[in-house]
PDB file of C-alpha atoms in Angstrom:
ATOM      1  CA  UNK A   1      71.004 112.001 138.049  1.00  0.00           C
ATOM      2  CA  UNK A   2      73.159 113.411 140.860  1.00  0.00           C
ATOM      3  CA  UNK A   3      76.794 112.399 141.122  1.00  0.00           C
ATOM      4  CA  UNK A   4      76.299 110.278 144.270  1.00  0.00           C
ATOM      5  CA  UNK A   5      73.697 108.156 142.510  1.00  0.00           C
ATOM      6  CA  UNK A   6      75.927 107.834 139.436  1.00  0.00           C
ATOM      7  CA  UNK A   7      78.784 106.427 141.548  1.00  0.00           C
ATOM      8  CA  UNK A   8      76.472 104.074 143.453  1.00  0.00           C
ATOM      9  CA  UNK A   9      74.914 102.714 140.276  1.00  0.00           C
ATOM     10  CA  UNK A  10      78.393 102.127 138.882  1.00  0.00           C
ATOM     11  CA  UNK A  11      79.328 100.193 142.045  1.00  0.00           C
ATOM     12  CA  UNK A  12      76.243  97.998 141.620  1.00  0.00           C
ATOM     13  CA  UNK A  13      76.979  97.304 137.959  1.00  0.00           C
ATOM     14  CA  UNK A  14      80.689  96.499 138.210  1.00  0.00           C
ATOM     15  CA  UNK A  15      81.915  92.954 137.577  1.00  0.00           C
ATOM     16  CA  UNK A  16      82.703  91.975 141.157  1.00  0.00           C
ATOM     17  CA  UNK A  17      83.735  88.435 142.047  1.00  0.00           C
ATOM     18  CA  UNK A  18      81.246  86.104 143.732  1.00  0.00           C
ATOM     19  CA  UNK A  19      82.857  86.740 147.119  1.00  0.00           C
ATOM     20  CA  UNK A  20      82.844  90.514 146.532  1.00  0.00           C
ATOM     21  CA  UNK A  21      79.160  90.390 145.526  1.00  0.00           C
ATOM     22  CA  UNK A  22      78.440  88.547 148.765  1.00  0.00           C
ATOM     23  CA  UNK A  23      80.220  91.174 150.864  1.00  0.00           C
ATOM     24  CA  UNK A  24      78.526  93.986 148.932  1.00  0.00           C
ATOM     25  CA  UNK A  25      75.141  92.474 149.737  1.00  0.00           C
ATOM     26  CA  UNK A  26      75.730  91.705 153.428  1.00  0.00           C
ATOM     27  CA  UNK A  27      77.250  95.087 154.229  1.00  0.00           C
ATOM     28  CA  UNK A  28      74.553  96.937 152.254  1.00  0.00           C
ATOM     29  CA  UNK A  29      71.743  95.082 153.984  1.00  0.00           C
ATOM     30  CA  UNK A  30      73.323  95.472 157.431  1.00  0.00           C
ATOM     31  CA  UNK A  31      73.657  99.227 156.935  1.00  0.00           C
ATOM     32  CA  UNK A  32      70.071  99.518 155.711  1.00  0.00           C
ATOM     33  CA  UNK A  33      68.839  98.141 159.039  1.00  0.00           C
ATOM     34  CA  UNK A  34      67.993 101.053 161.333  1.00  0.00           C
ATOM     35  CA  UNK A  35      65.923  99.479 164.100  1.00  0.00           C
ATOM     36  CA  UNK A  36      66.819  95.886 164.923  1.00  0.00           C
ATOM     37  CA  UNK A  37      64.324  95.556 167.805  1.00  0.00           C
ATOM     38  CA  UNK A  38      61.126  95.580 165.739  1.00  0.00           C
ATOM     39  CA  UNK A  39      59.473  92.307 164.731  1.00  0.00           C
ATOM     40  CA  UNK A  40      59.576  93.401 161.119  1.00  0.00           C
ATOM     41  CA  UNK A  41      61.982  95.642 159.329  1.00  0.00           C
ATOM     42  CA  UNK A  42      60.549  98.010 156.720  1.00  0.00           C
ATOM     43  CA  UNK A  43      62.638 100.075 154.366  1.00  0.00           C
ATOM     44  CA  UNK A  44      61.920 102.168 151.286  1.00  0.00           C
ATOM     45  CA  UNK A  45      64.869 102.140 148.879  1.00  0.00           C
ATOM     46  CA  UNK A  46      64.827 105.148 146.544  1.00  0.00           C
ATOM     47  CA  UNK A  47      67.628 103.984 144.269  1.00  0.00           C
ATOM     48  CA  UNK A  48      66.050 101.606 141.749  1.00  0.00           C
ATOM     49  CA  UNK A  49      69.312  99.774 140.994  1.00  0.00           C
ATOM     50  CA  UNK A  50      69.957  99.254 144.705  1.00  0.00           C
ATOM     51  CA  UNK A  51      66.413  97.981 145.241  1.00  0.00           C
ATOM     52  CA  UNK A  52      66.864  95.437 142.432  1.00  0.00           C
ATOM     53  CA  UNK A  53      70.208  94.346 143.900  1.00  0.00           C
ATOM     54  CA  UNK A  54      68.744  93.816 147.400  1.00  0.00           C
ATOM     55  CA  UNK A  55      65.619  92.207 145.960  1.00  0.00           C
ATOM     56  CA  UNK A  56      67.564  89.685 143.843  1.00  0.00           C
ATOM     57  CA  UNK A  57      69.992  88.676 146.590  1.00  0.00           C
ATOM     58  CA  UNK A  58      67.344  88.412 149.309  1.00  0.00           C
ATOM     59  CA  UNK A  59      65.328  86.022 147.151  1.00  0.00           C
ATOM     60  CA  UNK A  60      68.413  83.847 146.637  1.00  0.00           C
ATOM     61  CA  UNK A  61      69.301  83.896 150.326  1.00  0.00           C
ATOM     62  CA  UNK A  62      65.850  83.252 151.801  1.00  0.00           C
ATOM     63  CA  UNK A  63      66.154  79.466 151.907  1.00  0.00           C
ATOM     64  CA  UNK A  64      64.386  79.128 155.272  1.00  0.00           C
ATOM     65  CA  UNK A  65      61.351  80.983 153.949  1.00  0.00           C
ATOM     66  CA  UNK A  66      61.397  83.883 156.382  1.00  0.00           C
ATOM     67  CA  UNK A  67      58.648  86.389 155.832  1.00  0.00           C
ATOM     68  CA  UNK A  68      60.043  88.768 153.236  1.00  0.00           C
ATOM     69  CA  UNK A  69      57.744  90.931 151.160  1.00  0.00           C
ATOM     70  CA  UNK A  70      58.608  93.271 148.306  1.00  0.00           C
ATOM     71  CA  UNK A  71      56.433  96.093 147.013  1.00  0.00           C
ATOM     72  CA  UNK A  72      58.058  96.956 143.709  1.00  0.00           C
ATOM     73  CA  UNK A  73      55.794  99.903 143.013  1.00  0.00           C
ATOM     74  CA  UNK A  74      56.936 101.740 146.167  1.00  0.00           C
ATOM     75  CA  UNK A  75      60.349 100.020 146.262  1.00  0.00           C
ATOM     76  CA  UNK A  76      59.725  98.829 149.833  1.00  0.00           C
ATOM     77  CA  UNK A  77      60.857  95.676 151.623  1.00  0.00           C
ATOM     78  CA  UNK A  78      59.374  94.005 154.726  1.00  0.00           C
ATOM     79  CA  UNK A  79      61.656  91.506 156.445  1.00  0.00           C
ATOM     80  CA  UNK A  80      61.201  89.169 159.426  1.00  0.00           C
ATOM     81  CA  UNK A  81      63.473  90.130 162.364  1.00  0.00           C
ATOM     82  CA  UNK A  82      64.622  86.498 162.698  1.00  0.00           C
ATOM     83  CA  UNK A  83      66.247  86.839 159.301  1.00  0.00           C
ATOM     84  CA  UNK A  84      68.524  89.524 160.717  1.00  0.00           C
ATOM     85  CA  UNK A  85      69.515  87.333 163.642  1.00  0.00           C
ATOM     86  CA  UNK A  86      70.883  84.830 161.136  1.00  0.00           C
ATOM     87  CA  UNK A  87      72.424  87.648 159.129  1.00  0.00           C
ATOM     88  CA  UNK A  88      74.296  88.906 162.200  1.00  0.00           C
ATOM     89  CA  UNK A  89      76.000  85.550 162.751  1.00  0.00           C
ATOM     90  CA  UNK A  90      76.861  85.378 159.084  1.00  0.00           C
ATOM     91  CA  UNK A  91      78.365  88.848 159.204  1.00  0.00           C
ATOM     92  CA  UNK A  92      80.698  87.923 162.078  1.00  0.00           C
ATOM     93  CA  UNK A  93      82.468  85.414 159.836  1.00  0.00           C
ATOM     94  CA  UNK A  94      82.535  87.923 156.954  1.00  0.00           C
ATOM     95  CA  UNK A  95      84.064  90.588 159.221  1.00  0.00           C
ATOM     96  CA  UNK A  96      86.931  88.265 160.130  1.00  0.00           C
ATOM     97  CA  UNK A  97      87.399  87.353 156.480  1.00  0.00           C
ATOM     98  CA  UNK A  98      87.593  91.021 155.430  1.00  0.00           C
ATOM     99  CA  UNK A  99      90.147  91.961 158.079  1.00  0.00           C
ATOM    100  CA  UNK A 100      92.357  89.012 157.111  1.00  0.00           C
ATOM    101  CA  UNK A 101      92.217  89.698 153.369  1.00  0.00           C
ATOM    102  CA  UNK A 102      93.397  93.079 152.029  1.00  0.00           C
ATOM    103  CA  UNK A 103      91.934  92.212 148.622  1.00  0.00           C
ATOM    104  CA  UNK A 104      88.463  92.620 150.155  1.00  0.00           C
ATOM    105  CA  UNK A 105      89.079  96.164 151.430  1.00  0.00           C
ATOM    106  CA  UNK A 106      87.987  97.789 148.163  1.00  0.00           C
ATOM    107  CA  UNK A 107      84.590  96.112 147.978  1.00  0.00           C
ATOM    108  CA  UNK A 108      84.050  96.808 151.691  1.00  0.00           C
ATOM    109  CA  UNK A 109      84.674 100.538 151.262  1.00  0.00           C
ATOM    110  CA  UNK A 110      82.546 100.542 148.090  1.00  0.00           C
ATOM    111  CA  UNK A 111      79.676  98.831 149.951  1.00  0.00           C
ATOM    112  CA  UNK A 112      79.857 101.317 152.822  1.00  0.00           C
ATOM    113  CA  UNK A 113      79.789 104.259 150.400  1.00  0.00           C
ATOM    114  CA  UNK A 114      76.874 102.640 148.543  1.00  0.00           C
ATOM    115  CA  UNK A 115      74.608 103.005 151.592  1.00  0.00           C
ATOM    116  CA  UNK A 116      76.200 105.699 153.733  1.00  0.00           C
ATOM    117  CA  UNK A 117      78.161 107.838 151.288  1.00  0.00           C
ATOM    118  CA  UNK A 118      77.481 111.004 149.339  1.00  0.00           C
ATOM    119  CA  UNK A 119      79.470 113.447 147.214  1.00  0.00           C
ATOM    120  CA  UNK A 120      78.961 117.001 146.009  1.00  0.00           C
ATOM    121  CA  UNK A 121      77.593 117.451 142.488  1.00  0.00           C
ATOM    122  CA  UNK A 122      79.651 118.699 139.560  1.00  0.00           C
ATOM    123  CA  UNK A 123      78.288 122.241 139.815  1.00  0.00           C
ATOM    124  CA  UNK A 124      79.108 122.603 143.533  1.00  0.00           C
ATOM    125  CA  UNK A 125      81.631 125.300 144.373  1.00  0.00           C
ATOM    126  CA  UNK A 126      83.719 122.996 146.570  1.00  0.00           C
ATOM    127  CA  UNK A 127      84.465 119.276 146.339  1.00  0.00           C
ATOM    128  CA  UNK A 128      83.156 117.226 149.251  1.00  0.00           C
ATOM    129  CA  UNK A 129      82.709 113.504 149.934  1.00  0.00           C
ATOM    130  CA  UNK A 130      81.388 112.053 153.169  1.00  0.00           C
ATOM    131  CA  UNK A 131      80.476 108.724 154.766  1.00  0.00           C
ATOM    132  CA  UNK A 132      78.030 108.814 157.690  1.00  0.00           C
ATOM    133  CA  UNK A 133      78.512 105.765 159.892  1.00  0.00           C
ATOM    134  CA  UNK A 134      76.724 105.474 163.217  1.00  0.00           C
ATOM    135  CA  UNK A 135      79.128 103.908 165.702  1.00  0.00           C
ATOM    136  CA  UNK A 136      76.313 102.604 167.910  1.00  0.00           C
ATOM    137  CA  UNK A 137      73.961 101.135 165.275  1.00  0.00           C
ATOM    138  CA  UNK A 138      76.713  99.911 162.952  1.00  0.00           C
ATOM    139  CA  UNK A 139      79.455  99.018 165.414  1.00  0.00           C
ATOM    140  CA  UNK A 140      81.009  96.129 163.451  1.00  0.00           C
ATOM    141  CA  UNK A 141      81.122  97.955 160.123  1.00  0.00           C
ATOM    142  CA  UNK A 142      82.328 101.138 161.830  1.00  0.00           C
ATOM    143  CA  UNK A 143      85.197  99.178 163.349  1.00  0.00           C
ATOM    144  CA  UNK A 144      86.098  97.599 159.993  1.00  0.00           C
ATOM    145  CA  UNK A 145      86.056 100.950 158.195  1.00  0.00           C
ATOM    146  CA  UNK A 146      88.310 102.578 160.814  1.00  0.00           C
ATOM    147  CA  UNK A 147      90.876  99.789 160.434  1.00  0.00           C
ATOM    148  CA  UNK A 148      90.817 100.037 156.639  1.00  0.00           C
ATOM    149  CA  UNK A 149      90.971 103.845 156.746  1.00  0.00           C
ATOM    150  CA  UNK A 150      94.202 103.706 158.767  1.00  0.00           C
ATOM    151  CA  UNK A 151      95.818 101.788 155.914  1.00  0.00           C
ATOM    152  CA  UNK A 152      94.617 103.986 153.040  1.00  0.00           C
ATOM    153  CA  UNK A 153      96.899 106.472 151.272  1.00  0.00           C
ATOM    154  CA  UNK A 154      94.039 109.026 151.292  1.00  0.00           C
ATOM    155  CA  UNK A 155      92.897 108.910 154.921  1.00  0.00           C
ATOM    156  CA  UNK A 156      89.414 110.216 155.687  1.00  0.00           C
ATOM    157  CA  UNK A 157      89.068 113.011 158.220  1.00  0.00           C
ATOM    158  CA  UNK A 158      86.575 112.419 161.019  1.00  0.00           C
ATOM    159  CA  UNK A 159      84.129 114.882 162.553  1.00  0.00           C
ATOM    160  CA  UNK A 160      83.536 114.023 166.226  1.00  0.00           C
ATOM    161  CA  UNK A 161      80.766 116.587 166.485  1.00  0.00           C
ATOM    162  CA  UNK A 162      78.670 115.269 163.576  1.00  0.00           C
ATOM    163  CA  UNK A 163      80.001 111.700 163.583  1.00  0.00           C
ATOM    164  CA  UNK A 164      81.011 111.286 159.931  1.00  0.00           C
ATOM    165  CA  UNK A 165      84.084 110.688 157.776  1.00  0.00           C
ATOM    166  CA  UNK A 166      84.890 113.110 154.967  1.00  0.00           C
ATOM    167  CA  UNK A 167      87.282 114.107 152.170  1.00  0.00           C
ATOM    168  CA  UNK A 168      87.635 117.654 150.824  1.00  0.00           C
ATOM    169  CA  UNK A 169      90.693 117.660 148.573  1.00  0.00           C
ATOM    170  CA  UNK A 170      89.925 116.837 144.940  1.00  0.00           C
ATOM    171  CA  UNK A 171      93.032 114.654 144.646  1.00  0.00           C
ATOM    172  CA  UNK A 172      91.860 112.472 147.574  1.00  0.00           C
ATOM    173  CA  UNK A 173      88.366 112.167 146.116  1.00  0.00           C
ATOM    174  CA  UNK A 174      89.946 111.050 142.818  1.00  0.00           C
ATOM    175  CA  UNK A 175      92.031 108.492 144.725  1.00  0.00           C
ATOM    176  CA  UNK A 176      88.876 107.251 146.462  1.00  0.00           C
ATOM    177  CA  UNK A 177      86.937 106.810 143.200  1.00  0.00           C
ATOM    178  CA  UNK A 178      89.916 104.994 141.714  1.00  0.00           C
ATOM    179  CA  UNK A 179      90.179 102.802 144.824  1.00  0.00           C
ATOM    180  CA  UNK A 180      86.566 101.605 144.633  1.00  0.00           C
ATOM    181  CA  UNK A 181      86.986 100.957 140.874  1.00  0.00           C
ATOM    182  CA  UNK A 182      84.377 103.483 139.696  1.00  0.00           C
ATOM    183  CA  UNK A 183      86.462 104.439 136.659  1.00  0.00           C
ATOM    184  CA  UNK A 184      83.681 106.125 134.668  1.00  0.00           C
ATOM    185  CA  UNK A 185      82.778 108.356 137.610  1.00  0.00           C
ATOM    186  CA  UNK A 186      86.465 109.107 138.166  1.00  0.00           C
ATOM    187  CA  UNK A 187      86.837 110.281 134.549  1.00  0.00           C
ATOM    188  CA  UNK A 188      83.717 112.468 134.837  1.00  0.00           C
ATOM    189  CA  UNK A 189      84.965 113.909 138.131  1.00  0.00           C
ATOM    190  CA  UNK A 190      88.393 114.738 136.680  1.00  0.00           C
ATOM    191  CA  UNK A 191      86.912 116.293 133.531  1.00  0.00           C
ATOM    192  CA  UNK A 192      84.613 118.525 135.570  1.00  0.00           C
ATOM    193  CA  UNK A 193      87.412 119.373 138.014  1.00  0.00           C
ATOM    194  CA  UNK A 194      89.622 120.515 135.112  1.00  0.00           C
ATOM    195  CA  UNK A 195      86.769 122.594 133.662  1.00  0.00           C
ATOM    196  CA  UNK A 196      86.156 124.214 137.069  1.00  0.00           C
ATOM    197  CA  UNK A 197      89.862 124.985 137.461  1.00  0.00           C
ATOM    198  CA  UNK A 198      90.013 126.465 133.950  1.00  0.00           C
ATOM    199  CA  UNK A 199      86.980 128.662 134.655  1.00  0.00           C
ATOM    200  CA  UNK A 200      88.484 129.730 137.974  1.00  0.00           C
ATOM    201  CA  UNK A 201      91.808 130.595 136.333  1.00  0.00           C
ATOM    202  CA  UNK A 202      89.937 132.506 133.628  1.00  0.00           C
ATOM    203  CA  UNK A 203      88.071 134.526 136.250  1.00  0.00           C
ATOM    204  CA  UNK A 204      91.338 135.222 138.054  1.00  0.00           C
ATOM    205  CA  UNK A 205      92.916 136.360 134.786  1.00  0.00           C
ATOM    206  CA  UNK A 206      89.943 138.655 134.149  1.00  0.00           C
ATOM    207  CA  UNK A 207      90.229 140.136 137.648  1.00  0.00           C
ATOM    208  CA  UNK A 208      93.977 140.686 137.196  1.00  0.00           C
ATOM    209  CA  UNK A 209      93.419 142.243 133.768  1.00  0.00           C
ATOM    210  CA  UNK A 210      90.759 144.567 135.172  1.00  0.00           C
ATOM    211  CA  UNK A 211      93.047 145.527 138.055  1.00  0.00           C
ATOM    212  CA  UNK A 212      95.946 146.207 135.672  1.00  0.00           C
ATOM    213  CA  UNK A 213      93.733 148.341 133.424  1.00  0.00           C
ATOM    214  CA  UNK A 214      92.550 150.396 136.388  1.00  0.00           C
ATOM    215  CA  UNK A 215      96.155 150.758 137.540  1.00  0.00           C
ATOM    216  CA  UNK A 216      97.250 151.917 134.057  1.00  0.00           C
ATOM    217  CA  UNK A 217      94.412 154.457 133.877  1.00  0.00           C
ATOM    218  CA  UNK A 218      95.141 155.833 137.367  1.00  0.00           C
ATOM    219  CA  UNK A 219      98.865 156.161 136.627  1.00  0.00           C
ATOM    220  CA  UNK A 220      98.104 157.678 133.234  1.00  0.00           C
ATOM    221  CA  UNK A 221      95.875 160.369 134.775  1.00  0.00           C
ATOM    222  CA  UNK A 222      98.634 161.314 137.218  1.00  0.00           C
ATOM    223  CA  UNK A 223     101.208 161.381 134.404  1.00  0.00           C
ATOM    224  CA  UNK A 224      98.981 163.529 132.160  1.00  0.00           C
ATOM    225  CA  UNK A 225      98.340 165.954 135.011  1.00  0.00           C
ATOM    226  CA  UNK A 226     102.109 166.213 135.599  1.00  0.00           C
ATOM    227  CA  UNK A 227     102.801 166.762 131.873  1.00  0.00           C
ATOM    228  CA  UNK A 228     100.231 169.570 131.676  1.00  0.00           C
ATOM    229  CA  UNK A 229     101.755 171.270 134.706  1.00  0.00           C
ATOM    230  CA  UNK A 230     105.235 171.095 133.187  1.00  0.00           C
ATOM    231  CA  UNK A 231     104.003 172.435 129.832  1.00  0.00           C
ATOM    232  CA  UNK A 232     102.665 175.541 131.560  1.00  0.00           C
ATOM    233  CA  UNK A 233     106.104 176.448 132.922  1.00  0.00           C
ATOM    234  CA  UNK A 234     108.705 177.121 130.215  1.00  0.00           C
ATOM    235  CA  UNK A 235     111.569 177.004 132.704  1.00  0.00           C
ATOM    236  CA  UNK A 236     110.598 173.545 133.912  1.00  0.00           C
ATOM    237  CA  UNK A 237     109.754 172.424 130.399  1.00  0.00           C
ATOM    238  CA  UNK A 238     113.318 173.252 129.351  1.00  0.00           C
ATOM    239  CA  UNK A 239     114.581 170.689 131.884  1.00  0.00           C
ATOM    240  CA  UNK A 240     113.077 167.890 129.802  1.00  0.00           C
ATOM    241  CA  UNK A 241     115.229 166.047 127.306  1.00  0.00           C
ATOM    242  CA  UNK A 242     114.156 165.693 123.712  1.00  0.00           C
ATOM    243  CA  UNK A 243     113.175 162.075 124.334  1.00  0.00           C
ATOM    244  CA  UNK A 244     111.097 162.980 127.398  1.00  0.00           C
ATOM    245  CA  UNK A 245     109.245 165.675 125.426  1.00  0.00           C
ATOM    246  CA  UNK A 246     108.433 163.178 122.677  1.00  0.00           C
ATOM    247  CA  UNK A 247     107.227 160.657 125.250  1.00  0.00           C
ATOM    248  CA  UNK A 248     105.101 163.318 126.969  1.00  0.00           C
ATOM    249  CA  UNK A 249     103.333 164.040 123.672  1.00  0.00           C
ATOM    250  CA  UNK A 250     102.695 160.319 123.162  1.00  0.00           C
ATOM    251  CA  UNK A 251     101.241 160.018 126.649  1.00  0.00           C
ATOM    252  CA  UNK A 252      98.809 162.861 125.893  1.00  0.00           C
ATOM    253  CA  UNK A 253      97.794 161.153 122.643  1.00  0.00           C
ATOM    254  CA  UNK A 254      97.477 157.641 124.128  1.00  0.00           C
ATOM    255  CA  UNK A 255      95.900 158.186 127.529  1.00  0.00           C
ATOM    256  CA  UNK A 256      94.937 154.546 128.251  1.00  0.00           C
ATOM    257  CA  UNK A 257      98.091 152.909 126.913  1.00  0.00           C
ATOM    258  CA  UNK A 258     100.440 150.807 129.036  1.00  0.00           C
ATOM    259  CA  UNK A 259     104.188 151.423 129.317  1.00  0.00           C
ATOM    260  CA  UNK A 260     104.745 148.589 126.863  1.00  0.00           C
ATOM    261  CA  UNK A 261     102.374 150.229 124.377  1.00  0.00           C
ATOM    262  CA  UNK A 262     104.081 153.617 124.774  1.00  0.00           C
ATOM    263  CA  UNK A 263     107.416 151.951 124.046  1.00  0.00           C
ATOM    264  CA  UNK A 264     105.896 150.541 120.833  1.00  0.00           C
ATOM    265  CA  UNK A 265     104.380 153.893 119.789  1.00  0.00           C
ATOM    266  CA  UNK A 266     107.694 155.650 120.455  1.00  0.00           C
ATOM    267  CA  UNK A 267     109.403 153.363 117.956  1.00  0.00           C
ATOM    268  CA  UNK A 268     106.603 153.794 115.377  1.00  0.00           C
ATOM    269  CA  UNK A 269     106.730 157.593 115.583  1.00  0.00           C
ATOM    270  CA  UNK A 270     110.445 158.212 116.054  1.00  0.00           C
ATOM    271  CA  UNK A 271     112.130 155.001 114.794  1.00  0.00           C
ATOM    272  CA  UNK A 272     114.057 154.670 118.011  1.00  0.00           C
ATOM    273  CA  UNK A 273     114.011 151.729 120.415  1.00  0.00           C
ATOM    274  CA  UNK A 274     113.680 152.479 124.106  1.00  0.00           C
ATOM    275  CA  UNK A 275     113.096 150.026 126.934  1.00  0.00           C
ATOM    276  CA  UNK A 276     110.006 149.789 129.110  1.00  0.00           C
ATOM    277  CA  UNK A 277     112.094 150.852 132.120  1.00  0.00           C
ATOM    278  CA  UNK A 278     113.245 153.944 130.184  1.00  0.00           C
ATOM    279  CA  UNK A 279     109.603 154.878 129.519  1.00  0.00           C
ATOM    280  CA  UNK A 280     108.847 154.452 133.216  1.00  0.00           C
ATOM    281  CA  UNK A 281     111.902 156.474 134.320  1.00  0.00           C
ATOM    282  CA  UNK A 282     111.135 159.348 131.921  1.00  0.00           C
ATOM    283  CA  UNK A 283     107.531 159.587 133.118  1.00  0.00           C
ATOM    284  CA  UNK A 284     108.726 159.541 136.742  1.00  0.00           C
ATOM    285  CA  UNK A 285     111.175 162.335 135.914  1.00  0.00           C
ATOM    286  CA  UNK A 286     108.374 164.442 134.420  1.00  0.00           C
ATOM    287  CA  UNK A 287     106.304 163.916 137.576  1.00  0.00           C
ATOM    288  CA  UNK A 288     109.244 164.907 139.787  1.00  0.00           C
ATOM    289  CA  UNK A 289     109.662 168.148 137.810  1.00  0.00           C
ATOM    290  CA  UNK A 290     105.904 168.792 138.088  1.00  0.00           C
ATOM    291  CA  UNK A 291     105.918 168.187 141.850  1.00  0.00           C
ATOM    292  CA  UNK A 292     108.698 170.735 142.239  1.00  0.00           C
ATOM    293  CA  UNK A 293     106.509 173.449 140.711  1.00  0.00           C
ATOM    294  CA  UNK A 294     104.780 174.077 144.010  1.00  0.00           C
TER     295      UNK A 294
END
């Protein structure tokens, strides 16, 4: 199951109030309508839980016995256009009720996401949530969503070119899932986000470690070359202090070691503590002497 479907199924199975269930149904059905000019509306609903929800509520609502046919095998519905004329008038009163009651904002946003929303899966590189609302076909619901969006703490961005609302930041997506009460999906999202961040940090650490190793090796090769040049010239060699000579020998023995490691080996071999900066300064001094050979 993809993550979008998981969230939508959670929306359908939450314990909404009777009024919230009513709004969930009316908004869902209104958004499912694509062509309102045909005599009959036909729609295949891929999500089994959504099909059951629409099926159950349509049967309850069809008191005037409009022609409504369900094909469970294909999850299709056929609905008389006159039914939608009645639905439109009903929705006008619901729209006013939503805008006058902030407590109904959550179910409204949840219902809109149920039909028009999608979110990237757990394994996607980037987090992304979008809601595709057609301003022309869904004018009333589009207007409601815009008004609610202006009052949210995690405002959706809007793409004029592609005509959709979207969220990219993980923290805003978490806020959205919390807002529409999909707690289980929120927990799953956060767990996977943490895992992705940990893996990303691990990869960064590996890259840094690799870079540091390469840097140590490159510096070591230059230092070893300098030491060998100094050892060939007795006059220059005599310019080295006793400590620098000891360090030079350690560098030749431990070619891939870091400055910190050389400091440790110096203590092990000569029972004398020196700082990391001292190791660095001595090796620089050796290189300076070597460079002056030419």
